[in-house]
Coordinates of C-alpha atoms in Angstrom, one line a residue:
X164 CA 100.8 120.1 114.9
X165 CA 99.7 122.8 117.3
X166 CA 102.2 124.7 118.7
X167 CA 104.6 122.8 116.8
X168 CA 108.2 123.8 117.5
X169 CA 109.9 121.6 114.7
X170 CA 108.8 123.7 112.1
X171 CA 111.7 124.6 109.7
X172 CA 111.3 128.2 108.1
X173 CA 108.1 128.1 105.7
X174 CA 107.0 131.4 104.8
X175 CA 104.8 130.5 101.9
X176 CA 105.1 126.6 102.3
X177 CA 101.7 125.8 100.9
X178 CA 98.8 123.8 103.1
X179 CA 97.7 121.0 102.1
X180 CA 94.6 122.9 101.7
X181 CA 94.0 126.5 102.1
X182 CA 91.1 126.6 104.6
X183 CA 89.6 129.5 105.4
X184 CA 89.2 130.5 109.7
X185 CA 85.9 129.4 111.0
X186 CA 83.9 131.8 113.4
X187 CA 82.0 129.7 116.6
X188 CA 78.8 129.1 114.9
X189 CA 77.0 126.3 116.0
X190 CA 74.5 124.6 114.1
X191 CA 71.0 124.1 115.7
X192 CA 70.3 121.2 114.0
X193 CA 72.1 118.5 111.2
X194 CA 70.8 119.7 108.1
X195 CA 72.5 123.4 108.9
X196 CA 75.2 121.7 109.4
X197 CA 75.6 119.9 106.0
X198 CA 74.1 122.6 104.5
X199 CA 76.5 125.4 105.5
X200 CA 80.0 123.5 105.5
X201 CA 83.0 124.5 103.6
X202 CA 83.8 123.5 100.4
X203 CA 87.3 123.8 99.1
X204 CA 89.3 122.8 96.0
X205 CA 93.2 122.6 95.3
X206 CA 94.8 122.4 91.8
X207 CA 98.2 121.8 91.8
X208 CA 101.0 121.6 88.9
X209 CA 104.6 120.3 89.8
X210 CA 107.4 120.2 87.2
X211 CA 110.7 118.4 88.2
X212 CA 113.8 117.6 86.6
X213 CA 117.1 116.0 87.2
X214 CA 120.6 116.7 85.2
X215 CA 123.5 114.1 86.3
X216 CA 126.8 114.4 85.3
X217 CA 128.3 113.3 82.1
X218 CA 126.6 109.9 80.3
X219 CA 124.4 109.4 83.3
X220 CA 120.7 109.6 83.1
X221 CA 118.6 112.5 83.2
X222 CA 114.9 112.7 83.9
X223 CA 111.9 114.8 83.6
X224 CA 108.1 114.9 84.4
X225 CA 105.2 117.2 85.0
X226 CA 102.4 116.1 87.1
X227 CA 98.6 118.2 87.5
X228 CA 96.1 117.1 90.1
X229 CA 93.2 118.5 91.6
X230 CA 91.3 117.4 94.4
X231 CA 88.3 119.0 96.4
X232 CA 88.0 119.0 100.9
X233 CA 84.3 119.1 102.5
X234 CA 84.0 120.6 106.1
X235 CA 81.2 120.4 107.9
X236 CA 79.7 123.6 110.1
X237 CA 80.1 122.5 114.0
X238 CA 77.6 120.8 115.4
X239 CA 77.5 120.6 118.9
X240 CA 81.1 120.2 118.6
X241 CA 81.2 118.1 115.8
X242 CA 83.0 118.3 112.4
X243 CA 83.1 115.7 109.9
X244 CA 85.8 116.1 107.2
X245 CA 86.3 114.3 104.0
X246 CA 88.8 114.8 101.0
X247 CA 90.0 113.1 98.2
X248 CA 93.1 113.5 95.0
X249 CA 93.4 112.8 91.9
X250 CA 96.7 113.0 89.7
X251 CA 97.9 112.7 86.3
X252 CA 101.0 112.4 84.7
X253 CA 101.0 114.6 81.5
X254 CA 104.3 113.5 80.5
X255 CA 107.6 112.1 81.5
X256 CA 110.6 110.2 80.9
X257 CA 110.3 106.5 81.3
X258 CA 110.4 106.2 84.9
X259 CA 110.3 102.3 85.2
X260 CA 113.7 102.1 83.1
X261 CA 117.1 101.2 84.3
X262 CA 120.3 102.7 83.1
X263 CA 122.3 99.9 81.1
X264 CA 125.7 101.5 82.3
X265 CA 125.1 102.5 85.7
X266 CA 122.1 100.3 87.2
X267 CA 120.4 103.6 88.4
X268 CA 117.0 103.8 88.5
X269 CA 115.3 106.9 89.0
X270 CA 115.3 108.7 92.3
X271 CA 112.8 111.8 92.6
X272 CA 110.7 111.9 89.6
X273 CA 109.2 108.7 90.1
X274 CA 108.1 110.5 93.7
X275 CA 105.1 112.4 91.9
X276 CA 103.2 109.6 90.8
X277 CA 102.9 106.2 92.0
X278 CA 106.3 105.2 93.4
X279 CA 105.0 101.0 93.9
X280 CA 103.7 101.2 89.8
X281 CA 105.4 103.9 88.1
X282 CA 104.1 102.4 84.5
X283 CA 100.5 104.1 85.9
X284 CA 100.4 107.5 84.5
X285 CA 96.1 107.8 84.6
X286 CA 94.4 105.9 87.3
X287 CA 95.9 108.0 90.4
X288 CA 93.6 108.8 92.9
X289 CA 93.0 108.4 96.9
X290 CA 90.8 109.2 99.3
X291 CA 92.6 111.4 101.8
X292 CA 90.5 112.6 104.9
X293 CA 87.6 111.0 106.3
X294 CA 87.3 111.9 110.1
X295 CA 84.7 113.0 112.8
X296 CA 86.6 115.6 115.0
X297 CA 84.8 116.9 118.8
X298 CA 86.1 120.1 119.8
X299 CA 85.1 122.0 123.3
X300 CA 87.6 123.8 125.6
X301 CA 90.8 123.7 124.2
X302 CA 90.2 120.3 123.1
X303 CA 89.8 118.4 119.8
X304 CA 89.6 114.9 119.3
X305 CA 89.7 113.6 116.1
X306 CA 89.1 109.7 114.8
X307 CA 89.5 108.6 110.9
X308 CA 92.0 109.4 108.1
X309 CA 93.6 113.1 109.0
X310 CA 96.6 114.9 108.2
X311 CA 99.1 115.5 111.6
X312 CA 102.5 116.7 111.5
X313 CA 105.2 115.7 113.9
X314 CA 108.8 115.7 114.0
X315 CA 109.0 112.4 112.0
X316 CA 105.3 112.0 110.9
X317 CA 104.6 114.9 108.4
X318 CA 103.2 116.0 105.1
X319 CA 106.5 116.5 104.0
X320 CA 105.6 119.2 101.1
X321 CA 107.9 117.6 98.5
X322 CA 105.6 115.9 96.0
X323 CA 102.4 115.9 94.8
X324 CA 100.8 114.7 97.8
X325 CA 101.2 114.7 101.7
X326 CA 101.7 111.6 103.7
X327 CA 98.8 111.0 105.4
X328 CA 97.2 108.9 108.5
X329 CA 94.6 107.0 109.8
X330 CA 93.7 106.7 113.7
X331 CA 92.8 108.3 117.0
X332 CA 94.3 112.2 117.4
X333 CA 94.0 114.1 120.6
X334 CA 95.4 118.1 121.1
X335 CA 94.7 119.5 124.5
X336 CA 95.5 123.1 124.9
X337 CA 94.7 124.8 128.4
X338 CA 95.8 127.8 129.7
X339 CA 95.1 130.1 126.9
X340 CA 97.3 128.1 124.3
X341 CA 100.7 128.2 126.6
X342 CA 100.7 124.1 127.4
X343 CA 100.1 122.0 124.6
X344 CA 99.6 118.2 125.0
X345 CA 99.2 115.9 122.2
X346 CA 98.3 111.9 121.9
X347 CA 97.4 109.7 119.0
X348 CA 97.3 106.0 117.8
X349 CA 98.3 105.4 114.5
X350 CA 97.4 101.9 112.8
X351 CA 97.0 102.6 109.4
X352 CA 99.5 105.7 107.1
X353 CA 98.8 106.4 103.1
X354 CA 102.2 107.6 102.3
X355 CA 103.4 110.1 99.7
X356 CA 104.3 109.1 96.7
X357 CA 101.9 106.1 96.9
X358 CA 97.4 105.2 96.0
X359 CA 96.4 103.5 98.7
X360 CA 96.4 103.2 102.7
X361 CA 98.5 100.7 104.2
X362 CA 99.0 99.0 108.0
X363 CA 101.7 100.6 109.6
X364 CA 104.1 97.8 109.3
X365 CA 103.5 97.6 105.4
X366 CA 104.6 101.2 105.1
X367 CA 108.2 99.9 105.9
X368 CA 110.0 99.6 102.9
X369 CA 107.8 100.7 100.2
X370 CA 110.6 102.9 99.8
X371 CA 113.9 101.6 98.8
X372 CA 115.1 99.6 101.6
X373 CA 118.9 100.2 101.1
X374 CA 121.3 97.5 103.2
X375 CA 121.4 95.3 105.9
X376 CA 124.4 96.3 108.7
X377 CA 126.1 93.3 107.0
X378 CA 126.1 94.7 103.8
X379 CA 123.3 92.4 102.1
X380 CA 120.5 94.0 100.8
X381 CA 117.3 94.7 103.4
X382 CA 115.2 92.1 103.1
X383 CA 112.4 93.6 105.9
X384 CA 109.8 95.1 103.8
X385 CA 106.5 92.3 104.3
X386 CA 108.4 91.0 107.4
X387 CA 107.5 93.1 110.1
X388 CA 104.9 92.9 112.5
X389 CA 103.5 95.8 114.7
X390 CA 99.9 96.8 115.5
X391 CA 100.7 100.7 114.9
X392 CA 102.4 104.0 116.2
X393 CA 101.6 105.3 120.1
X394 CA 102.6 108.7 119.9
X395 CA 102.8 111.2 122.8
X396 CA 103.9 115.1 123.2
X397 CA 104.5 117.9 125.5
X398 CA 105.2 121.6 124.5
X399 CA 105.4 124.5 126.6
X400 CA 105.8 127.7 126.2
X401 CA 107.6 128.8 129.5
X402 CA 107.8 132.3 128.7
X403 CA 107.8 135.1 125.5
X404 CA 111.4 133.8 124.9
X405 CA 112.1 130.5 125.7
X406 CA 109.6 127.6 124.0
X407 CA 110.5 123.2 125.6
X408 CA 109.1 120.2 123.8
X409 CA 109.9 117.0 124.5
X410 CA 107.9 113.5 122.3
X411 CA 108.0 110.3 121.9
X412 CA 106.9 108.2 118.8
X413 CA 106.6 104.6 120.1
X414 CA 106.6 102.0 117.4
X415 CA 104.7 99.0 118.8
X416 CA 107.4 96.1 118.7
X417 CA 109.7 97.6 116.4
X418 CA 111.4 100.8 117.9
X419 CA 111.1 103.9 120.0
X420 CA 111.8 107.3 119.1
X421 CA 112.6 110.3 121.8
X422 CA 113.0 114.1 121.1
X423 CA 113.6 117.0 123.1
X424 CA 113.8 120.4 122.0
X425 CA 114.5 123.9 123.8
X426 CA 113.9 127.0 121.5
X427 CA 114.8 130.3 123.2
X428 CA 114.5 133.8 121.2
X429 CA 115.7 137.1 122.7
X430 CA 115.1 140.9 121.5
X431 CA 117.7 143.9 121.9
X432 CA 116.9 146.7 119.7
X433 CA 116.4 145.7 116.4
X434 CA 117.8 142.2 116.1
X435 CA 116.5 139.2 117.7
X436 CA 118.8 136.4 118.6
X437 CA 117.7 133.1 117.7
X438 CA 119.1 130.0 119.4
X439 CA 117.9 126.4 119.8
X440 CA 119.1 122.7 120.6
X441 CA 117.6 119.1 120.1
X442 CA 118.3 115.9 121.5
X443 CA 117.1 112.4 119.7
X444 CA 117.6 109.0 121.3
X445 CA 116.6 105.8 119.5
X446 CA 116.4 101.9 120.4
X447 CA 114.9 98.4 119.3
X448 CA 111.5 97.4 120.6
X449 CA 111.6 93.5 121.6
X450 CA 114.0 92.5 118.9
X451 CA 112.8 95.1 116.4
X452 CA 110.5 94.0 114.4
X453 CA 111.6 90.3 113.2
X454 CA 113.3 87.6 115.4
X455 CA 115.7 87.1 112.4
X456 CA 118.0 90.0 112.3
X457 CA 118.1 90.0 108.5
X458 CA 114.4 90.5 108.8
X459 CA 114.2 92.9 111.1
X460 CA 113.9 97.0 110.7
X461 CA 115.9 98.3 114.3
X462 CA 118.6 95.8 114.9
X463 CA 118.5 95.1 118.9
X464 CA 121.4 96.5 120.8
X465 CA 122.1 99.5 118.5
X466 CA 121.3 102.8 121.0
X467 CA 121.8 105.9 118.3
X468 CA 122.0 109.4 119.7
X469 CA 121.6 112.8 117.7
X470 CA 122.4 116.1 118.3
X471 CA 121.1 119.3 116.6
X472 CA 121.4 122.9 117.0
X473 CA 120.7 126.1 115.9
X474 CA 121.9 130.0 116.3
X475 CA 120.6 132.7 114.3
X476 CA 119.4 136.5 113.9
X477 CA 116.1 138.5 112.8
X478 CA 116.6 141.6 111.5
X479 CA 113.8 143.2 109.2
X480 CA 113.5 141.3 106.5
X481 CA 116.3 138.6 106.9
X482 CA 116.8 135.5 108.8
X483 CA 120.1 133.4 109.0
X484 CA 121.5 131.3 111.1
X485 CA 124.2 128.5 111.1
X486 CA 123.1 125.1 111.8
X487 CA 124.8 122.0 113.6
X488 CA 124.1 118.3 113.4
X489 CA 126.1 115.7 114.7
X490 CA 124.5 111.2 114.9
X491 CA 126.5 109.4 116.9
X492 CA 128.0 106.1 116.5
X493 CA 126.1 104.1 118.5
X494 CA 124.3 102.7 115.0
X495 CA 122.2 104.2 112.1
X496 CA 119.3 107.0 112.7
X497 CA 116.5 105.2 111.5
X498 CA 112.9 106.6 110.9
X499 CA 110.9 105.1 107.8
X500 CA 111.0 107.9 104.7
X501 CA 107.3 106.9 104.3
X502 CA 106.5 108.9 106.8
X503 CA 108.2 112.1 106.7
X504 CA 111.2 114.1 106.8
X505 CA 113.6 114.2 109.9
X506 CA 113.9 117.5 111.6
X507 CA 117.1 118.2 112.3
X508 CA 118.5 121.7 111.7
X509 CA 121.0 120.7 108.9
X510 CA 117.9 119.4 106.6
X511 CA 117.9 120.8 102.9
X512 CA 115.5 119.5 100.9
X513 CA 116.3 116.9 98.2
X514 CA 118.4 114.8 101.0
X515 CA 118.1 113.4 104.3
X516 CA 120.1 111.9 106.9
X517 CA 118.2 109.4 107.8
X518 CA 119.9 105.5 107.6
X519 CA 123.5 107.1 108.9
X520 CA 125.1 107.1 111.9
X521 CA 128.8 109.0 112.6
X522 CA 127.5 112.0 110.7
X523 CA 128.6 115.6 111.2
X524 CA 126.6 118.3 109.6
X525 CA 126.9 121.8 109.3
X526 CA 124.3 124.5 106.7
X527 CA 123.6 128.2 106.7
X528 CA 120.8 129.7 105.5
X529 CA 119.7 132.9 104.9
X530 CA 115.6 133.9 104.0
X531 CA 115.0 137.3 102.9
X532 CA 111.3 138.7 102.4
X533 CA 111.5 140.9 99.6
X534 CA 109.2 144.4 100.7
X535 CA 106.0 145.4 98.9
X536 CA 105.5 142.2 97.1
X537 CA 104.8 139.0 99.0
X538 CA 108.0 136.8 97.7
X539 CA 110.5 135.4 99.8
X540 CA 114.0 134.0 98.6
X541 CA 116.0 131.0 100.2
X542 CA 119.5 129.9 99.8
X543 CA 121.0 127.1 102.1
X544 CA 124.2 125.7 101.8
X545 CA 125.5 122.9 104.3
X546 CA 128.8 120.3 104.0
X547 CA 127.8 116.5 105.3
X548 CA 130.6 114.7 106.2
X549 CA 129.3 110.7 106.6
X550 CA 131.0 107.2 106.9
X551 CA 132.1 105.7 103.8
X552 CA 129.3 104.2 101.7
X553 CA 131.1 100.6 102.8
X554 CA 130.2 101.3 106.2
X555 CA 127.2 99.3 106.3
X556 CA 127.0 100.1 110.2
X557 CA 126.7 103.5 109.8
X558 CA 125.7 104.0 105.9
X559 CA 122.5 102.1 104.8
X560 CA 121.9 103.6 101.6
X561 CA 125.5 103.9 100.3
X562 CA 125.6 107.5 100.0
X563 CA 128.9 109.4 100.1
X564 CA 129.6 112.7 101.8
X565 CA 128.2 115.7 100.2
X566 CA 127.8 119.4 100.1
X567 CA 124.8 121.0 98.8
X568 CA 122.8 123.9 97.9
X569 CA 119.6 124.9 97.6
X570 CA 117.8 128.6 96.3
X571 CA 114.2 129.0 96.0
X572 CA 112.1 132.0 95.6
X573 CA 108.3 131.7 96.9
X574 CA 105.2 134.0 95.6
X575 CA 101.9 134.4 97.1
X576 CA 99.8 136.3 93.9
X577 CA 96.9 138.8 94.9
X578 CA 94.6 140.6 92.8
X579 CA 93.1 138.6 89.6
X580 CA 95.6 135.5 90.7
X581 CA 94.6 135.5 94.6
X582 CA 94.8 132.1 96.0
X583 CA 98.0 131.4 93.4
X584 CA 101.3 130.3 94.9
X585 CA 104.3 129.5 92.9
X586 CA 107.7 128.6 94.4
X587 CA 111.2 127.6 92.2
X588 CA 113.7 125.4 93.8
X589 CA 117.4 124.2 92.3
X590 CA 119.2 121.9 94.4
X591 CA 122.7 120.6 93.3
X592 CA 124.7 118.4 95.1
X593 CA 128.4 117.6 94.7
X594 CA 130.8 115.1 95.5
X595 CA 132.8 115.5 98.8
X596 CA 134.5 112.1 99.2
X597 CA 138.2 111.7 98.1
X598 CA 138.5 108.9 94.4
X599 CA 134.9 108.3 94.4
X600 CA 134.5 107.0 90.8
X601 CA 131.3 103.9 91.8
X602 CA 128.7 104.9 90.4
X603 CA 126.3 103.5 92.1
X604 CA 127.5 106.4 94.9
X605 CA 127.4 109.4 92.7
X606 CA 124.3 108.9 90.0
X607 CA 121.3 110.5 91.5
X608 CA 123.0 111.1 94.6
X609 CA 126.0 113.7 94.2
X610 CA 127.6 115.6 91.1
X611 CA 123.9 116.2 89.7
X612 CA 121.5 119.1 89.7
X613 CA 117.7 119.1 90.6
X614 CA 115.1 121.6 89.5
X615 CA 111.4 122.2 90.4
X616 CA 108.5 124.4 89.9
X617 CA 105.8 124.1 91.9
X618 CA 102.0 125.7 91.3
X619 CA 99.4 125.8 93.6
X620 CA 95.8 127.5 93.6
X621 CA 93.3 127.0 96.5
X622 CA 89.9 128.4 96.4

């Protein structure tokens, strides 16, 4: 997303694809531009396991993929784009079992493969991009199956692949890049964690659907009708310190999402100050995507506000800050996971907010890049207080309050491994709610231990 202010600190976070900056060349004719297009490749190796306390399940897997991306030169203004992905899983624990003590089935394994058949370890492959893109001016259009990134709609770097989308993408940028405007219609979104592309309305609930307000389990998934996702943006940077954004994701007949955003960043001497604050409103559209409320996705009459906020410092190498979020009561945040993470402050990955309302978050973190060698090292920490798990109102997924902590350490390689990037992440997550001996709120949720190792190589 250009001039994306949502971003959460990525040092190393690695693309997609690694695509090397184009100069202006123009071809004179067709055939030049075929014939001198870029051609790129991406192998990638993700290893991830998952250690629960005591008799509960643990689970393991390593995935390997590769996939190649084909770029036409510009012609005229044209570029036509076309990618695809294949994965394979070289070994895991059974991923379609269920725990005979517990009922738990597995939560983030599962994730790197085909999350609708988890028994297919082979046949995993997808066409990705496929788009004709017009660029003059400061702006590019865009029309096919593309990659964008959001506050909600993202590639969400988590598993093996992005989630991506098909449809219409504009990006206007005048003024030498300080105003950016952005517009797109979505109809059709291949999300991670899944083979094939879907209508937007299908996505909803290929996830696990947790339960209705009344405590019954959601029953929307296949019951939804919209024709797609009108999305619309403003960013501005005002001046060398302070950066605005407000943007709206407008989900035909289903439910509307609003965010604003004010980043401001100040220098004096050697430290800059970092400070920033978010607003997110939601609401039904018509009566949210079903007529029957135990049908329907965004139940009418539920108005859910968020807060989040930011304050930090630079110095050198380091970056912390301290990080607030607070959902109101008004009903549950609601944004489908198969489409990307949220992007509030308090976001560690491994977790989300998302299906709560009445939450209060807090999480510092601190990212230090380590001099000489191109390595950076994480560590977030954050305490989410939520409603009880039997709060169906304001808990869909039944998860209890939690603290959590991540550390990861990043590397870029140069030399004889140039275009290598490795990064290591442990996650654990403990309990934070007072005699919480169900189960079915602590296995793969809290009191367990996540680990991951991810390898990427773009040439």
């Amino acid at each position: 997303m250009s001039g994306n202010v949502f971003a959460q600190h990525e040092p190393y976070a690695n693309p997609v694809w690694k695509i090397k900056p184009r100069s202006d060349f123009d071809s004179s004719s067709l055939w030049h531009a075929f014939k001198d297009g870029l051609l790129s490749g991406h192998i990638r190796q993700f290893s991830m396991a998952t250690v629960n306390q005591q008799q509960a399940p643990d689970y393991y897997a390593l995935a390997i993929g590769a996939g190649i991306r084909y770029q036409t030169a510009p012609f005229h203004g044209f570029q036509v784009t076309m990618s695809g992905y294949f994965i394979q899983n070289v070994v895991s624990t059974n991923l379609t079992a269920t725990d005979a003590a517990t009922g738990a089935v597995n939560r983030y394994e599962i994730g790197l493969f085909d999350i609708e058949h988890p028994e297919n370890k082979a046949n995993l492959d997808r066409l990705e991009e496929l788009n004709i893109s017009y660029a003059h001016k400061g702006l590019t259009v865009t029309y096919g199956k593309q990659i964008v990134k959001t506050a909600f709609i993202n590639p969400q770097d988590g598993r093996m692949r992005p989630t991506e989308v098909s449809g219409l993408w504009t990006v206007w940028q005048p003024n030498q890049k300080q105003l950016t405007l952005e517009a797109g219609w979505l109809n059709r979104i291949a999300p991670r964690s899944t083979f094939r592309w879907y209508d937007v309305d299908e996505t909803m609930g290929i996830y696990p659907s947790g339960a209705q307000t009344n405590g019954q389990r959601s029953d929307y998934h296949h019951n939804l009708s919209s024709k797609g996702i009108l999305y619309t943006s403003t960013a501005w940077n005002a001046s060398k310190w302070l950066t605005v954004q407000a943007n709206n994701h407008l989900v035909e007949n289903i439910f509307q999402t609003t965010l604003l955003q004010a980043d401001v960043e100040w220098k004096k001497k050697t430290i800059s100050w970092l400070a920033a604050a978010q607003y997110t409103f939601q609401s039904a559209v018509n009566n949210g995507g079903n007529a029957d409320v135990s049908k329907t996705y965004f139940v009418p009459g539920q108005n859910v506000g968020a807060i989040s906020a930011r304050l930090g410092i630079k110095k050198g190498r380091l970056q912390s800050s301290l990080n607030f979020t607070r959902i109101g009561k008004g009903g549950r945040f609601l944004m489908p996971r198969e489409w990307g993470r949220e992007p509030f402050f308090t976001f560690l990955q491994r977790e989300r907010n998302e299906g709560l309302g009445d939450v209060t978050a807090w999480m510092l973190k601190n990212t230090y890049k380590l001099p000489k060698v191109r390595t950076v090292l994480d560590a977030g920490i954050g305490l989410y207080q939520l409603p009880h798990p039997t709060d169906y109102l304001h808990n869909k997924y039944g998860m209890p309050s939690y603290g959590q902590l991540n550390l990861s350490v990043q590397h870029e390689f140069n030399g004889f491994l140039k275009g290598l990037y490795a990064e290591l992440l442990y996650a654990y997550k403990w309990n934070r709610l007072s005699n919480n001996s169900n189960t079915k709120w602590i296995v793969n949720k809290v009191n367990m231990t996540n680990l991951n190792l991810m390898l990427n190589y773009h040439f």
